[in-house]
XYZ file of C-alpha atoms in Angstrom:
338
model
C 7.648 4.708 6.920
C 7.853 6.844 10.090
C 4.955 8.976 11.294
C 4.512 11.752 13.794
C 3.040 10.014 16.900
C 0.785 12.976 17.676
C -0.670 13.010 14.180
C -1.042 9.231 14.365
C -3.023 9.485 17.601
C -5.208 12.191 16.090
C -5.915 10.166 12.965
C -6.603 6.989 14.901
C -9.074 8.861 17.119
C -10.915 9.778 13.943
C -11.332 6.037 13.342
C -12.970 5.285 16.696
C -15.693 3.298 15.013
C -12.955 0.756 14.316
C -13.468 -2.304 16.584
C -9.775 -2.286 17.509
C -9.842 1.232 18.952
C -11.049 0.374 22.498
C -8.554 -2.486 23.067
C -5.792 -0.253 21.738
C -6.875 2.587 24.030
C -6.786 0.246 27.045
C -3.379 -1.044 26.025
C -2.011 2.460 25.712
C -3.406 3.428 29.113
C -1.895 0.385 30.871
C 1.401 0.888 29.038
C 1.569 4.536 30.066
C 0.882 3.702 33.729
C 3.509 0.959 33.723
C 6.082 3.214 32.071
C 5.337 5.990 34.569
C 5.772 3.593 37.520
C 9.091 2.186 36.243
C 10.378 5.647 35.371
C 9.559 6.843 38.912
C 11.516 3.914 40.346
C 14.518 4.452 38.085
C 14.713 8.236 38.382
C 13.522 8.872 41.923
C 13.105 5.901 44.292
C 16.115 3.717 43.451
C 18.672 6.577 43.393
C 17.500 7.638 46.874
C 17.660 4.040 48.108
C 21.131 3.633 46.628
C 22.267 6.848 48.284
C 20.984 5.709 51.689
C 22.497 2.247 51.280
C 25.833 3.695 50.175
C 25.898 5.958 53.233
C 24.961 2.994 55.458
C 27.639 0.792 53.898
C 30.367 3.401 54.234
C 29.578 4.192 57.880
C 28.895 0.613 58.999
C 31.511 -1.255 61.047
C 33.596 -3.784 59.152
C 31.639 -6.788 60.400
C 28.348 -5.284 59.099
C 29.653 -4.042 55.719
C 28.988 -7.364 53.973
C 25.198 -7.296 54.483
C 24.903 -3.626 53.513
C 27.127 -4.188 50.470
C 25.053 -7.081 49.177
C 21.861 -5.079 49.658
C 23.376 -2.170 47.724
C 24.520 -4.522 44.939
C 21.017 -6.027 44.569
C 19.389 -2.565 44.412
C 21.973 -1.345 41.874
C 21.369 -4.468 39.755
C 17.599 -3.877 39.786
C 18.246 -0.245 38.852
C 20.376 -1.298 35.886
C 17.799 -3.872 34.699
C 14.949 -1.347 34.873
C 17.055 1.256 33.066
C 17.808 -1.227 30.288
C 14.109 -2.144 30.113
C 13.123 1.496 29.608
C 15.636 1.872 26.782
C 14.506 -1.376 25.164
C 10.798 -0.491 25.413
C 11.436 2.800 23.605
C 12.568 0.837 20.575
C 10.341 -2.228 20.797
C 7.159 -1.782 22.787
C 6.526 1.822 23.767
C 2.982 3.220 23.456
C 3.815 5.543 20.563
C 5.396 2.634 18.665
C 2.203 0.636 19.220
C 0.184 3.591 17.936
C 2.424 3.902 14.886
C 2.110 0.227 14.004
C -1.644 0.305 14.578
C -1.962 3.321 12.312
C 0.092 1.669 9.562
C -2.085 -1.449 9.758
C -5.216 0.700 9.611
C -3.800 2.626 6.655
C -3.014 -0.639 4.852
C -6.524 -1.897 5.548
C -8.014 1.329 4.175
C -5.921 1.048 1.019
C -7.064 -2.526 0.474
C -10.694 -1.524 1.021
C -10.361 1.345 -1.465
C -8.759 -0.993 -4.006
C -11.597 -3.516 -3.577
C -14.151 -0.717 -4.028
C -12.308 0.463 -7.146
C -12.222 -3.027 -8.631
C -15.911 -3.537 -7.896
C -16.702 -0.267 -9.662
C -14.484 -1.302 -12.597
C -16.296 -4.624 -12.949
C -19.606 -2.749 -12.989
C -18.191 -0.618 -15.805
C -17.182 -3.762 -17.681
C -20.641 -5.285 -17.301
C -22.217 -2.008 -18.396
C -19.906 -1.887 -21.410
C -20.964 -5.379 -22.484
C -24.594 -4.281 -22.152
C -23.781 -1.266 -24.310
C -22.119 -3.518 -26.872
C -25.190 -5.741 -26.997
C -27.529 -2.782 -27.434
C -25.305 -1.320 -30.121
C -24.891 -4.462 -32.171
C -28.525 -5.509 -31.822
C -29.477 -2.568 -34.034
C -27.814 -4.325 -36.987
C -30.242 -5.500 -39.649
C -30.107 -6.375 -43.320
C -32.119 -3.297 -44.225
C -30.166 -0.249 -45.292
C -30.614 2.552 -42.789
C -28.496 5.670 -43.136
C -28.791 6.278 -39.391
C -27.150 3.005 -38.434
C -24.035 3.443 -36.324
C -21.687 1.618 -38.698
C -22.303 4.290 -41.334
C -20.684 6.848 -39.070
C -17.422 4.938 -38.920
C -15.653 2.659 -36.474
C -14.855 5.417 -33.958
C -18.441 6.694 -33.980
C -19.841 3.252 -33.162
C -17.231 2.321 -30.558
C -17.243 5.621 -28.629
C -20.535 5.043 -26.706
C -19.334 1.638 -25.542
C -16.044 2.976 -24.164
C -17.495 6.236 -22.821
C -18.114 4.875 -19.257
C -14.437 3.905 -18.971
C -13.366 7.332 -20.226
C -15.663 9.206 -17.852
C -14.484 7.162 -14.855
C -10.873 6.652 -15.940
C -9.599 7.412 -12.429
C -11.559 4.401 -11.151
C -11.140 2.048 -14.096
C -7.452 2.664 -14.779
C -6.149 4.161 -11.516
C -5.308 7.487 -13.151
C -4.210 10.516 -11.147
C -4.668 12.993 -14.019
C -7.082 13.708 -16.862
C -4.145 14.131 -19.230
C -4.519 10.668 -20.720
C -5.377 9.024 -24.027
C -7.156 5.803 -24.981
C -6.242 4.649 -28.472
C -7.028 1.685 -30.721
C -4.912 0.790 -33.745
C -5.467 -1.924 -36.329
C -3.337 -3.418 -39.042
C -4.028 -1.773 -42.376
C -7.227 -2.912 -44.162
C -8.510 -4.680 -41.027
C -11.315 -2.145 -40.534
C -13.500 -1.379 -43.550
C -13.992 2.322 -44.306
C -16.207 4.220 -46.682
C -15.618 7.692 -48.080
C -12.461 8.356 -46.048
C -8.841 7.329 -45.919
C -7.269 5.504 -43.001
C -4.775 7.437 -40.860
C -1.847 5.026 -40.800
C 1.823 4.872 -39.946
C 4.181 1.898 -40.164
C 1.291 -0.375 -41.111
C -0.879 0.576 -38.094
C -4.066 2.587 -38.631
C -5.747 4.625 -35.913
C -9.470 3.851 -35.640
C -10.232 5.139 -32.150
C -8.683 7.979 -30.172
C -9.703 9.857 -27.039
C -7.583 12.594 -25.521
C -8.839 15.818 -23.961
C -5.425 17.478 -24.125
C -3.791 15.684 -27.059
C -4.541 15.858 -30.776
C -5.542 12.743 -32.710
C -2.439 12.829 -34.878
C -0.069 12.733 -31.871
C -0.068 8.940 -31.673
C 0.222 8.369 -35.415
C 2.961 10.971 -35.857
C 5.272 9.518 -33.193
C 8.495 7.964 -34.350
C 8.269 4.191 -34.583
C 10.946 3.819 -31.892
C 8.859 5.625 -29.258
C 5.300 4.742 -30.327
C 3.562 2.525 -27.722
C 1.360 1.017 -30.444
C 4.311 0.032 -32.607
C 6.321 -1.221 -29.648
C 3.342 -3.330 -28.568
C 2.830 -4.773 -32.033
C 6.495 -5.766 -32.192
C 6.409 -7.258 -28.673
C 3.165 -9.138 -29.313
C 2.252 -9.101 -25.627
C 0.599 -6.938 -22.985
C 2.780 -4.756 -20.770
C 3.013 -1.383 -19.028
C 6.022 0.880 -18.718
C 7.266 4.268 -17.556
C 9.325 6.086 -20.151
C 12.212 6.488 -17.690
C 12.788 2.725 -17.825
C 13.561 2.997 -21.547
C 15.355 6.309 -21.866
C 17.194 5.379 -25.045
C 13.813 5.355 -26.837
C 11.856 8.164 -25.205
C 14.524 10.672 -24.120
C 16.572 13.217 -25.971
C 19.488 13.789 -23.633
C 18.224 14.338 -20.093
C 14.631 15.210 -21.064
C 11.761 13.353 -22.761
C 11.400 13.987 -26.479
C 9.079 16.866 -27.298
C 6.707 14.613 -29.275
C 6.237 12.206 -26.356
C 2.884 13.212 -24.844
C 2.909 10.705 -21.965
C 5.031 9.489 -19.071
C 3.479 6.071 -18.497
C 1.664 3.735 -20.861
C 0.020 0.297 -20.982
C -0.725 -1.781 -24.070
C -2.609 -5.000 -24.888
C -3.162 -6.775 -28.225
C -6.561 -6.758 -29.948
C -7.141 -10.235 -31.369
C -9.423 -11.574 -34.070
C -12.796 -12.966 -33.067
C -12.607 -16.663 -32.086
C -8.832 -16.551 -32.453
C -5.693 -15.434 -30.655
C -4.210 -13.897 -33.799
C -3.524 -10.193 -33.126
C -5.006 -7.661 -35.521
C -4.412 -4.476 -33.559
C -3.304 -2.798 -30.333
C -5.123 -1.006 -27.510
C -3.058 1.766 -25.899
C -3.542 3.733 -22.671
C -1.176 6.644 -22.004
C -0.991 9.112 -19.126
C 1.153 12.011 -17.977
C 1.312 10.567 -14.461
C 4.470 9.171 -12.912
C 2.534 7.042 -10.427
C 1.716 3.461 -11.309
C -1.617 2.528 -12.860
C -4.111 0.358 -10.997
C -2.702 -3.103 -10.133
C -5.191 -4.785 -12.495
C -4.706 -2.327 -15.372
C -3.737 -5.002 -17.907
C -6.762 -7.129 -16.993
C -9.039 -4.122 -17.449
C -7.506 -3.291 -20.814
C -7.897 -6.919 -21.892
C -11.601 -6.672 -21.036
C -11.832 -3.599 -23.243
C -9.833 -5.363 -25.958
C -12.382 -8.198 -25.903
C -15.178 -5.640 -26.249
C -13.427 -4.137 -29.254
C -12.960 -7.589 -30.823
C -16.694 -8.313 -30.595
C -17.532 -4.835 -31.790
C -15.173 -5.224 -34.746
C -16.948 -8.419 -35.816
C -20.341 -6.714 -35.534
C -19.091 -3.621 -37.336
C -17.691 -5.710 -40.179
C -21.023 -7.523 -40.554
C -22.988 -4.283 -40.391
C -20.740 -2.582 -42.933
C -20.916 -5.314 -45.538
C -24.615 -5.910 -45.054
C -25.077 -2.230 -45.804
C -22.786 -2.515 -48.817
C -24.782 -5.503 -50.078
C -28.041 -3.626 -49.585
C -26.650 -0.676 -51.548
C -25.605 -2.948 -54.370
C -29.055 -4.571 -54.440
C -30.751 -1.181 -54.532
C -28.480 -0.078 -57.368
C -29.185 -3.293 -59.269
C -32.947 -2.827 -58.808
C -32.654 0.773 -59.961
C -30.751 -0.251 -63.101
C -33.267 -3.011 -63.743
C -36.119 -0.513 -63.500
C -34.413 1.823 -65.965
C -34.021 -0.998 -68.474
C -37.699 -1.689 -68.327
């Protein structure tokens, strides 16, 4: 990538706290002085010397021409070497090339530092999410309590755990837009429900959905051929993809299909607790064309593990509540009989 040398110098001066700035400044100063000296020789001093020597050689008697000629040849050779050196240094070692390379190295270092900071923040989110999971599931007891989170449904209980990732999606997932969705789908009858019907399509039921600019039904209503959840279930593995790399699925002619609400997506399986058997799919979609964070699949696998543990706790909570309801009903019937 080429940069404007003036803008490079300006930006590097803004990084003067960098320990490499002073050595680079000294190098540039010495390089400029050397280039100025050689340029003066090539453009001014040597042409004058060659002119004088040529005049001397042409007017010298025949017996003295040899010495003057050799002197002229040596000066002309030095002139040619210095001229070649100037041309070579412009392409290989000139000050502005040094500045450009230094700036690119500094830019690369800054990118790596930002990526490390992002990953550190993501790991803090993961640790916080596990703490949230522990707090959430520790409220489970065998006593029926209508305020318990599992009575509100799977989405209601899972939302607080995933909220930190949603709020800081730019950090956790490397997003460049808020037009994204985070979705969790399970095979039918994998998540117990009470008083409601599952929203399912092609055997996959949606039990969690977040999207500020997309309706909940968008993911379920997609055709099977262009649904990330269904593609992931068929593939049985984690992957990410831009829709342009699979145009036969996501495009209608030259444009994306109208129902496709994303441009890039990443998917990972959700497995059963204490097993590697998949029971669902976690989906991240975004309208961005840029790539996600380099560790996006690792982050989604962390979240998938959270969901697996939450699913086990939710299942236990749900059926403990069901058992408590049945016991209360049995006690009530027993009291009526007496």
